[in-house]
Short mmCIF file of C-alpha atoms in Angstrom, two decimals:
data_model
loop_
_atom_site.label_atom_id
_atom_site.label_comp_id
_atom_site.label_asym_id
_atom_site.label_seq_id
_atom_site.Cartn_x
_atom_site.Cartn_y
_atom_site.Cartn_z
CA MET F 1 22.00 41.84 100.71
CA SER F 2 24.31 39.08 101.95
CA LYS F 3 26.54 36.99 99.68
CA ARG F 4 24.63 33.79 100.61
CA ALA F 5 21.36 35.27 99.58
CA GLN F 6 22.86 36.19 96.25
CA THR F 7 24.21 32.72 95.53
CA THR F 8 21.15 30.72 96.53
CA GLY F 9 18.42 32.87 95.12
CA VAL F 10 15.40 32.02 92.94
CA PRO F 11 16.93 32.84 89.60
CA ARG F 12 19.18 29.75 89.82
CA ARG F 13 16.13 27.54 90.34
CA ARG F 14 14.38 29.10 87.30
CA ARG F 15 17.33 28.21 85.09
CA ARG F 16 17.00 24.59 86.12
CA ARG F 17 13.32 24.52 85.25
CA GLN F 18 14.04 26.21 81.91
CA ALA F 19 16.73 23.68 81.11
CA SER F 20 14.41 20.89 82.06
CA GLY F 21 11.75 22.31 79.69
CA GLU F 22 14.21 22.55 76.82
CA ALA F 23 15.28 18.97 77.29
CA SER F 24 11.68 17.86 77.30
CA ALA F 25 10.98 19.75 74.05
CA ALA F 26 14.01 18.20 72.39
CA ALA F 27 12.85 14.79 73.46
CA ASP F 28 9.41 15.49 72.02
CA GLN F 29 10.94 16.45 68.70
CA GLN F 30 12.95 13.24 68.49
CA THR F 31 9.97 11.04 69.30
CA PRO F 32 7.83 10.35 66.14
CA ASP F 33 4.09 10.83 66.21
CA TYR F 34 2.33 7.55 66.66
CA LYS F 35 -0.06 6.50 63.83
CA SER F 36 -2.43 3.66 63.87
CA ARG F 37 -2.39 0.90 61.25
CA ALA F 38 -5.51 2.30 59.60
CA GLU F 39 -3.89 5.70 59.30
CA ARG F 40 -0.77 4.22 57.73
CA GLU F 41 -2.84 2.23 55.21
CA ALA F 42 -4.85 5.30 54.30
CA LEU F 43 -1.67 7.30 53.74
CA LEU F 44 -0.24 4.52 51.52
CA GLN F 45 -3.46 4.34 49.56
CA ARG F 46 -3.40 8.09 48.95
CA ARG F 47 0.16 7.85 47.69
CA VAL F 48 -0.72 4.94 45.36
CA ILE F 49 -3.71 6.83 43.95
CA ARG F 50 -1.61 9.94 43.46
CA GLY F 51 1.07 7.93 41.62
CA SER F 52 -1.53 6.18 39.46
CA ILE F 53 -3.04 9.49 38.46
CA ILE F 54 0.37 10.88 37.53
CA ALA F 55 1.19 7.73 35.52
CA ALA F 56 -2.18 7.88 33.73
CA LEU F 57 -1.62 11.52 32.87
CA LEU F 58 1.82 10.73 31.49
CA LEU F 59 0.47 7.81 29.48
CA THR F 60 -2.34 9.98 28.12
CA LEU F 61 0.15 12.61 27.10
CA LEU F 62 2.23 9.96 25.32
CA VAL F 63 -0.80 8.56 23.50
CA VAL F 64 -2.05 11.99 22.49
CA GLY F 65 1.44 12.93 21.37
CA ALA F 66 1.72 9.77 19.29
CA LEU F 67 -1.68 10.41 17.71
CA VAL F 68 -0.79 14.00 16.92
CA LEU F 69 2.48 12.82 15.42
CA GLU F 70 0.87 10.08 13.33
CA GLN F 71 -2.33 11.86 12.33
CA LEU F 72 -1.18 15.46 11.95
CA ILE F 73 2.56 15.97 11.92
CA ILE F 74 3.78 13.00 9.83
CA PRO F 75 1.03 13.21 7.16
CA SER F 76 1.92 16.83 6.56
CA GLN F 77 5.60 16.07 6.03
CA THR F 78 6.98 16.46 2.49
CA VAL F 79 8.36 13.52 0.50
CA ALA F 80 8.85 15.37 -2.79
CA GLN F 81 8.54 18.79 -4.38
CA VAL F 82 7.66 19.80 -7.93
CA ASN F 83 8.25 23.43 -8.85
CA GLY F 84 8.01 24.37 -5.18
CA GLU F 85 4.73 22.51 -4.61
CA PRO F 86 5.04 19.78 -1.95
CA ILE F 87 3.84 16.20 -2.18
CA SER F 88 2.85 15.17 1.33
CA VAL F 89 3.19 11.88 3.16
CA ALA F 90 -0.61 11.62 3.28
CA GLU F 91 -0.85 11.96 -0.50
CA PHE F 92 1.93 9.44 -1.03
CA ARG F 93 0.39 6.89 1.34
CA GLN F 94 -3.02 7.12 -0.28
CA ALA F 95 -1.54 6.81 -3.78
CA TYR F 96 0.46 3.79 -2.65
CA LEU F 97 -2.62 2.06 -1.18
CA PHE F 98 -4.56 2.73 -4.37
CA GLU F 99 -1.82 1.42 -6.67
CA ARG F 100 -1.05 -1.63 -4.55
CA ASN F 101 -4.67 -2.71 -4.42
CA ARG F 102 -5.11 -2.15 -8.14
CA LEU F 103 -2.03 -4.28 -8.71
CA LEU F 104 -3.34 -7.07 -6.46
CA LEU F 105 -6.72 -6.93 -8.19
CA GLN F 106 -5.10 -7.33 -11.59
CA LEU F 107 -2.96 -10.26 -10.46
CA ASN F 108 -5.99 -11.93 -8.85
CA GLN F 109 -7.92 -11.54 -12.09
CA VAL F 110 -5.10 -13.13 -14.04
CA GLU F 111 -4.82 -16.00 -11.57
CA SER F 112 -8.58 -16.58 -11.42
CA ALA F 113 -8.55 -16.91 -15.20
CA GLY F 114 -6.50 -20.09 -14.74
CA ILE F 115 -3.26 -18.67 -16.11
CA ASP F 116 -0.02 -20.10 -14.72
CA MET F 117 1.55 -17.27 -12.72
CA GLN F 118 4.98 -18.93 -12.69
CA GLN F 119 4.98 -18.89 -16.46
CA LEU F 120 3.80 -15.29 -16.58
CA ALA F 121 6.54 -14.31 -14.14
CA GLN F 122 9.03 -14.74 -16.97
CA GLN F 123 7.23 -12.21 -19.18
CA GLU F 124 6.68 -8.49 -19.12
CA PRO F 125 4.70 -6.75 -17.82
CA TYR F 126 3.77 -9.56 -15.42
CA ARG F 127 7.29 -9.94 -14.09
CA THR F 128 7.32 -6.29 -13.02
CA TRP F 129 3.84 -6.54 -11.51
CA ILE F 130 4.81 -9.57 -9.43
CA ASN F 131 8.03 -7.88 -8.31
CA GLU F 132 6.11 -4.78 -7.23
CA ALA F 133 3.61 -6.91 -5.33
CA ASN F 134 6.43 -8.67 -3.47
CA VAL F 135 8.85 -5.75 -3.06
CA PRO F 136 7.00 -2.76 -1.56
CA ASP F 137 9.94 -0.40 -2.06
CA GLN F 138 9.88 -1.04 -5.82
CA LEU F 139 6.20 -0.17 -5.98
CA GLY F 140 6.74 2.84 -3.73
CA LEU F 141 9.41 4.21 -6.05
CA ARG F 142 7.07 3.96 -9.02
CA VAL F 143 4.25 5.59 -7.07
CA ILE F 144 6.27 8.61 -6.00
CA ASN F 145 7.54 9.10 -9.56
CA ASP F 146 3.95 8.83 -10.80
CA LEU F 147 2.97 11.60 -8.37
CA VAL F 148 5.75 13.79 -9.74
CA ASP F 149 4.61 13.12 -13.31
CA ASP F 150 1.01 13.90 -12.33
CA ARG F 151 2.07 17.32 -11.06
CA LEU F 152 4.07 18.04 -14.18
CA LEU F 153 1.18 17.07 -16.46
CA ALA F 154 -1.28 19.12 -14.39
CA ASP F 155 0.99 22.16 -14.65
CA GLU F 156 1.34 21.62 -18.40
CA ALA F 157 -2.42 21.33 -18.82
CA ALA F 158 -2.94 24.55 -16.88
CA ALA F 159 -0.34 26.30 -19.04
CA ARG F 160 -2.27 25.17 -22.13
CA GLY F 161 -5.55 26.43 -20.65
CA LEU F 162 -6.98 22.91 -20.29
CA ALA F 163 -9.34 22.18 -17.41
CA VAL F 164 -11.42 19.12 -16.60
CA ASP F 165 -15.15 19.46 -15.92
CA ASP F 166 -17.70 16.97 -14.59
CA ALA F 167 -18.64 15.82 -18.08
CA ASP F 168 -14.99 14.99 -18.83
CA VAL F 169 -14.69 12.96 -15.66
CA GLN F 170 -17.92 11.10 -16.42
CA SER F 171 -16.60 10.24 -19.87
CA ALA F 172 -13.42 8.89 -18.29
CA VAL F 173 -15.48 6.74 -15.90
CA GLU F 174 -17.60 5.37 -18.74
CA ALA F 175 -14.52 4.56 -20.82
CA PHE F 176 -12.89 2.81 -17.87
CA PHE F 177 -15.90 0.57 -17.27
CA GLY F 178 -16.54 -0.07 -20.96
CA PHE F 179 -19.86 1.73 -21.02
CA ASP F 180 -20.86 3.44 -24.28
CA PRO F 181 -23.89 5.66 -23.61
CA THR F 182 -24.47 6.25 -27.32
CA ALA F 183 -24.61 2.54 -28.09
CA VAL F 184 -26.81 1.86 -25.08
CA ALA F 185 -29.25 4.55 -26.20
CA GLN F 186 -29.71 2.63 -29.47
CA ILE F 187 -30.82 -0.56 -27.74
CA GLY F 188 -34.25 -1.52 -29.01
CA LEU F 189 -34.15 0.96 -31.89
CA GLU F 190 -32.63 -1.39 -34.46
CA PRO F 191 -34.87 -4.39 -35.01
CA THR F 192 -32.50 -5.79 -37.65
CA ALA F 193 -29.54 -5.86 -35.31
CA THR F 194 -27.81 -9.20 -34.81
CA ALA F 195 -29.19 -11.35 -32.04
CA GLU F 196 -25.74 -12.41 -30.88
CA PRO F 197 -24.71 -11.02 -27.50
CA THR F 198 -22.13 -8.25 -27.65
CA THR F 199 -19.62 -7.29 -25.02
CA THR F 200 -18.26 -3.80 -24.71
CA PRO F 201 -14.47 -3.62 -24.85
CA THR F 202 -12.80 -4.59 -21.62
CA PRO F 203 -11.29 -1.41 -20.20
CA PHE F 204 -7.59 -1.42 -19.64
CA VAL F 205 -6.34 1.70 -17.88
CA SER F 206 -2.82 2.14 -16.62
CA PRO F 207 -2.42 3.42 -13.00
CA THR F 208 0.25 5.78 -14.22
CA PRO F 209 -0.73 8.96 -16.08
CA THR F 210 0.47 7.55 -19.40
CA VAL F 211 1.36 4.20 -20.88
CA THR F 212 4.72 3.93 -22.57
CA PRO F 213 4.65 1.19 -25.21
CA GLN F 214 7.66 -1.03 -24.56
CA PRO F 215 9.43 -1.84 -27.83
CA THR F 216 11.03 -5.09 -28.77
CA PRO F 217 14.86 -4.99 -28.71
CA THR F 218 14.57 -3.43 -32.13
CA PRO F 219 11.65 -1.45 -33.51
CA ASP F 220 9.31 -4.19 -34.63
CA PRO F 221 6.11 -3.21 -36.46
CA ASP F 222 4.62 -6.63 -35.84
CA ALA F 223 5.19 -6.54 -32.12
CA THR F 224 2.26 -5.85 -29.85
CA ALA F 225 3.42 -3.18 -27.47
CA ALA F 226 2.48 -3.59 -23.82
CA PRO F 227 3.03 -1.30 -20.90
CA THR F 228 5.84 -2.49 -18.70
CA GLY F 229 5.70 -2.15 -14.96
CA THR F 230 2.29 -0.48 -14.81
CA PRO F 231 -0.55 -2.94 -14.28
CA THR F 232 -3.75 -2.60 -16.22
CA VAL F 233 -6.73 -3.10 -13.96
CA THR F 234 -9.83 -4.62 -15.46
CA PRO F 235 -13.05 -3.82 -13.63
CA GLN F 236 -16.05 -5.97 -14.42
CA PRO F 237 -17.04 -4.96 -17.98
CA THR F 238 -20.56 -3.98 -18.86
CA VAL F 239 -21.96 -6.93 -20.78
CA VAL F 240 -24.89 -6.22 -23.08
CA GLU F 241 -27.11 -9.24 -23.55
CA PRO F 242 -29.58 -9.22 -26.45
CA THR F 243 -32.54 -9.31 -24.07
CA GLN F 244 -31.32 -6.48 -21.85
CA SER F 245 -33.00 -3.14 -21.95
CA ALA F 246 -31.09 0.13 -21.92
CA ASP F 247 -32.11 0.64 -18.29
CA GLU F 248 -30.76 -2.78 -17.33
CA VAL F 249 -27.43 -2.04 -19.00
CA ARG F 250 -27.20 1.27 -17.16
CA ASP F 251 -28.04 -0.47 -13.88
CA SER F 252 -25.26 -2.98 -14.51
CA PHE F 253 -22.84 -0.14 -15.18
CA GLU F 254 -23.83 1.61 -11.95
CA GLN F 255 -23.47 -1.64 -9.97
CA ASN F 256 -19.99 -2.19 -11.39
CA GLN F 257 -19.01 1.27 -10.23
CA ARG F 258 -20.35 0.65 -6.72
CA ASP F 259 -18.56 -2.67 -6.44
CA TYR F 260 -15.29 -1.22 -7.66
CA ARG F 261 -15.45 1.72 -5.25
CA ALA F 262 -16.35 -0.61 -2.35
CA TYR F 263 -13.23 -2.67 -3.07
CA PHE F 264 -11.02 0.37 -2.51
CA ASP F 265 -13.08 1.57 0.46
CA ARG F 266 -12.29 -1.72 2.20
CA ALA F 267 -8.60 -1.20 1.44
CA GLY F 268 -8.60 2.18 3.23
CA VAL F 269 -8.44 4.31 0.07
CA SER F 270 -10.17 7.65 0.52
CA SER F 271 -12.97 8.81 -1.75
CA GLU F 272 -10.82 11.78 -2.75
CA THR F 273 -8.00 9.51 -3.95
CA TYR F 274 -10.46 7.30 -5.84
CA ASP F 275 -12.09 10.27 -7.57
CA GLU F 276 -8.74 11.86 -8.40
CA PHE F 277 -7.82 8.78 -10.41
CA PHE F 278 -10.66 9.40 -12.87
CA ALA F 279 -9.98 13.13 -12.92
CA ARG F 280 -6.38 12.36 -13.94
CA ASN F 281 -7.63 10.03 -16.68
CA ALA F 282 -9.87 12.81 -17.95
CA LEU F 283 -7.00 15.30 -17.92
CA GLU F 284 -4.80 12.88 -19.85
CA ASP F 285 -7.54 12.53 -22.45
CA LEU F 286 -7.64 16.30 -22.89
CA LEU F 287 -3.86 16.51 -23.17
CA GLY F 288 -3.77 13.61 -25.62
CA GLU F 289 -6.34 15.30 -27.85
CA ALA F 290 -4.40 18.56 -27.68
CA LEU F 291 -1.16 16.81 -28.62
CA LEU F 292 -2.74 14.80 -31.44
CA PRO F 293 -6.10 16.19 -32.63
CA ASP F 294 -8.65 14.02 -34.36
CA ASP F 295 -7.75 15.42 -37.77
CA ALA F 296 -3.98 15.07 -37.34
CA PRO F 297 -2.47 12.50 -39.74
CA LEU F 298 -0.54 9.49 -38.51
CA ILE F 299 2.84 8.68 -40.05
CA TYR F 300 3.57 5.23 -41.48
CA ALA F 301 7.01 4.34 -42.76
CA ASP F 302 8.90 1.48 -44.37
CA VAL F 303 12.25 1.35 -42.57
CA ARG F 304 15.34 -0.80 -42.32
CA HIS F 305 18.10 -0.47 -39.76
CA ILE F 306 21.32 -1.84 -38.33
CA LEU F 307 21.71 -1.99 -34.55
CA VAL F 308 25.11 -2.17 -32.82
CA ASP F 309 26.27 -1.82 -29.23
CA ASP F 310 28.52 1.24 -29.39
CA GLU F 311 28.82 4.48 -31.31
CA ALA F 312 32.20 3.67 -32.85
CA ALA F 313 30.78 0.53 -34.47
CA ALA F 314 27.79 2.54 -35.74
CA ILE F 315 30.08 5.17 -37.29
CA ALA F 316 32.12 2.42 -38.95
CA ALA F 317 28.94 0.81 -40.30
CA LEU F 318 27.74 4.15 -41.69
CA ALA F 319 31.08 4.70 -43.40
CA ALA F 320 30.94 1.22 -44.95
CA LEU F 321 27.42 1.87 -46.29
CA GLN F 322 28.46 5.23 -47.71
CA ALA F 323 31.37 3.46 -49.41
CA GLY F 324 28.97 1.12 -51.20
CA GLU F 325 28.60 -1.82 -48.80
CA SER F 326 25.30 -3.71 -49.14
CA PHE F 327 22.88 -2.66 -46.39
CA ALA F 328 21.29 -6.13 -46.27
CA ALA F 329 24.63 -7.91 -46.12
CA LEU F 330 26.00 -5.64 -43.41
CA ALA F 331 22.82 -5.91 -41.33
CA SER F 332 22.93 -9.69 -41.55
CA ALA F 333 26.59 -9.69 -40.53
CA ILE F 334 26.73 -7.24 -37.62
CA SER F 335 23.25 -6.17 -36.44
CA THR F 336 22.53 -7.16 -32.86
CA ASP F 337 18.83 -7.20 -33.73
CA SER F 338 18.69 -10.83 -34.77
CA GLY F 339 15.07 -10.62 -35.92
CA SER F 340 15.49 -7.89 -38.50
CA GLY F 341 19.11 -8.84 -39.13
CA MET F 342 18.03 -12.11 -40.70
CA ARG F 343 15.86 -10.05 -43.07
CA GLY F 344 18.68 -7.74 -44.04
CA GLY F 345 17.61 -5.14 -41.47
CA GLU F 346 14.08 -4.84 -42.87
CA LEU F 347 11.41 -3.70 -40.42
CA GLY F 348 8.71 -3.34 -43.05
CA GLU F 349 6.00 -0.71 -43.12
CA SER F 350 4.52 0.28 -39.78
CA PHE F 351 2.97 3.07 -37.78
CA ILE F 352 5.99 4.86 -36.31
CA GLY F 353 4.32 5.02 -32.90
CA ASN F 354 5.49 1.42 -32.51
CA TYR F 355 9.07 2.62 -32.14
CA VAL F 356 11.00 4.13 -29.27
CA ARG F 357 11.19 7.90 -29.17
CA PRO F 358 14.69 8.54 -30.64
CA PHE F 359 14.07 6.10 -33.48
CA ARG F 360 10.63 7.59 -34.14
CA GLU F 361 11.97 11.15 -34.20
CA ALA F 362 14.71 10.14 -36.63
CA ILE F 363 12.13 8.66 -39.00
CA LYS F 364 10.05 11.85 -38.92
CA SER F 365 12.94 14.03 -40.03
CA ALA F 366 14.65 11.55 -42.40
CA GLU F 367 14.62 12.05 -46.15
CA ILE F 368 13.57 9.09 -48.24
CA GLY F 369 16.56 6.90 -49.10
CA ALA F 370 19.04 8.81 -46.92
CA LEU F 371 21.28 7.00 -44.46
CA VAL F 372 20.64 8.36 -40.96
CA GLY F 373 22.67 7.82 -37.82
CA PRO F 374 24.05 7.01 -35.46
CA VAL F 375 20.77 7.27 -33.52
CA GLU F 376 21.09 6.28 -29.88
CA SER F 377 18.24 4.51 -28.10
CA GLU F 378 17.96 2.39 -24.99
CA PHE F 379 18.91 -0.62 -27.12
CA GLY F 380 22.11 0.71 -28.65
CA PHE F 381 23.05 2.71 -31.76
CA HIS F 382 21.08 2.56 -35.00
CA ILE F 383 21.84 3.30 -38.62
CA LEU F 384 18.53 3.54 -40.43
CA GLN F 385 17.13 4.18 -43.88
CA VAL F 386 13.54 5.19 -44.65
CA ARG F 387 12.32 3.55 -47.87
CA HIS F 388 8.83 5.01 -47.89
CA LYS F 389 6.81 7.36 -45.69
CA GLU F 390 3.20 8.54 -45.78
CA GLU F 391 0.50 10.16 -43.66
CA ARG F 392 -2.84 8.48 -43.06
CA THR F 393 -6.16 9.69 -41.69
CA GLY F 394 -9.63 8.24 -41.39
CA ALA F 395 -11.87 6.29 -39.05
CA ASP F 396 -9.81 3.14 -39.53
CA GLN F 397 -6.94 4.88 -37.72
CA GLU F 398 -8.78 5.44 -34.43
CA SER F 399 -7.15 2.57 -32.53
CA GLN F 400 -3.72 3.67 -33.70
CA ARG F 401 -4.59 7.26 -32.83
CA GLU F 402 -5.34 6.33 -29.22
CA ARG F 403 -2.05 4.51 -29.03
CA ALA F 404 -0.28 7.45 -30.64
CA ARG F 405 -1.78 9.79 -28.05
CA GLN F 406 -0.42 7.62 -25.26
CA THR F 407 2.97 7.74 -26.95
CA GLU F 408 2.76 11.52 -27.26
CA LEU F 409 1.87 11.79 -23.57
CA SER F 410 4.83 9.60 -22.67
CA ASP F 411 7.13 11.77 -24.77
CA LEU F 412 5.69 14.87 -23.11
CA GLN F 413 6.40 13.42 -19.69
CA GLU F 414 10.01 12.76 -20.63
CA ARG F 415 10.43 16.30 -21.89
CA LEU F 416 8.82 17.77 -18.78
CA ARG F 417 11.11 15.72 -16.58
CA GLU F 418 14.11 16.97 -18.48
CA THR F 419 13.13 20.63 -18.54
CA ASN F 420 12.03 20.67 -14.89
CA SER F 421 14.82 18.50 -13.49
CA ASP F 422 16.18 21.36 -11.37
CA SER F 423 12.74 21.92 -9.84
CA ILE F 424 12.06 18.30 -8.86
CA GLU F 425 13.17 16.96 -5.49
CA ILE F 426 12.40 13.48 -4.18
CA TYR F 427 13.48 12.91 -0.59
CA ASP F 428 14.71 9.57 0.70
CA SER F 429 12.32 9.91 3.62
CA TRP F 430 9.48 8.45 1.51
CA LEU F 431 10.90 5.03 2.39
CA ASP F 432 10.16 5.65 6.07
CA TYR F 433 6.52 6.57 5.44
CA MET F 434 5.34 3.68 3.27
CA PRO F 435 2.31 1.75 4.49
CA ARG F 436 3.58 -1.66 5.58
CA SER F 437 0.29 -3.50 5.90
#
């Protein structure tokens, strides 16, 4: 084959066509596919729909997560523990709603009676009630401490073998609404009964497990003790008119119960929380009877005392009395209790349940005529002398007995707090979980 034929042959022409094809393919790759306007709009619409679906899914996940957090996770969180048993956020919130609405009901009742609230705001217990109504954190602190006390009392009752049954709860409900089934059963059976209408006692029940009688600055037998900081809620009492039948009185009692429950239903209080309130009242009644049985005597004492601010002054006063100083003269001169001081320290004869716990305990153990002290109380340091002491029983002591039982329950709570202090934990997180509405 000649050299010319080799240099001008077909293979060279094929390379040109191949190169031309490669260039065409590259050009095709660089040229975008043409889409019509309708196609572009359809593509955009698909992308918008896809994005909307993704956003909706994310929003749904956020909502579900928030609901799970609020309805399941947060309510199960612990705000306090008593002997290893937790008090949950859900329990705390329900107790707070119950107490707040009881407090508001009591204040509304006072106001509707035409009493000047500004004047009452200077007195206890109204000042504390008004503060709790206006400062949620103050009410919340009381509520969580009440829950702790409830657990301690329940544990104590269990340790004593005390258990509440349906009959006990029913009795607590009847007492709360001022309904006496025994008296109602006698309606129409006594033709000689007075024709004047009678009203059953208005029920006053503290929202805390016990009521601690608040003493005057010194133990004062004439003072009417009132619970401080724990509102008494008065449901509509059962009024017995002379023309009412027993069935009508019972119907009124049942209607009062329905109205009272409906009030708390509207406030968002659960039926369980409402019912637990009466179960706690019933348990307190059982504990009170165990602490102070019906046949237990009540102690009355004639006492005088000197109250000073510090222990050194009390020791000096005791030394002066032991050296022959007149008790009356010294009380008049130095006692910070101006009321009894003007009477030479005389408190007179009284049921000792009127006094604060340390003072009451000192009277119990004191010998007649002996000088006792210093005795420290929340008011200062006392030097006291018991002039006379006696025990009393009988039906005429029933009102004092009920008060004494409340005092015994209060003392029991204090002791339980002291002995279980290492097993009680209250977490600051309760502040974050309070209902704010």
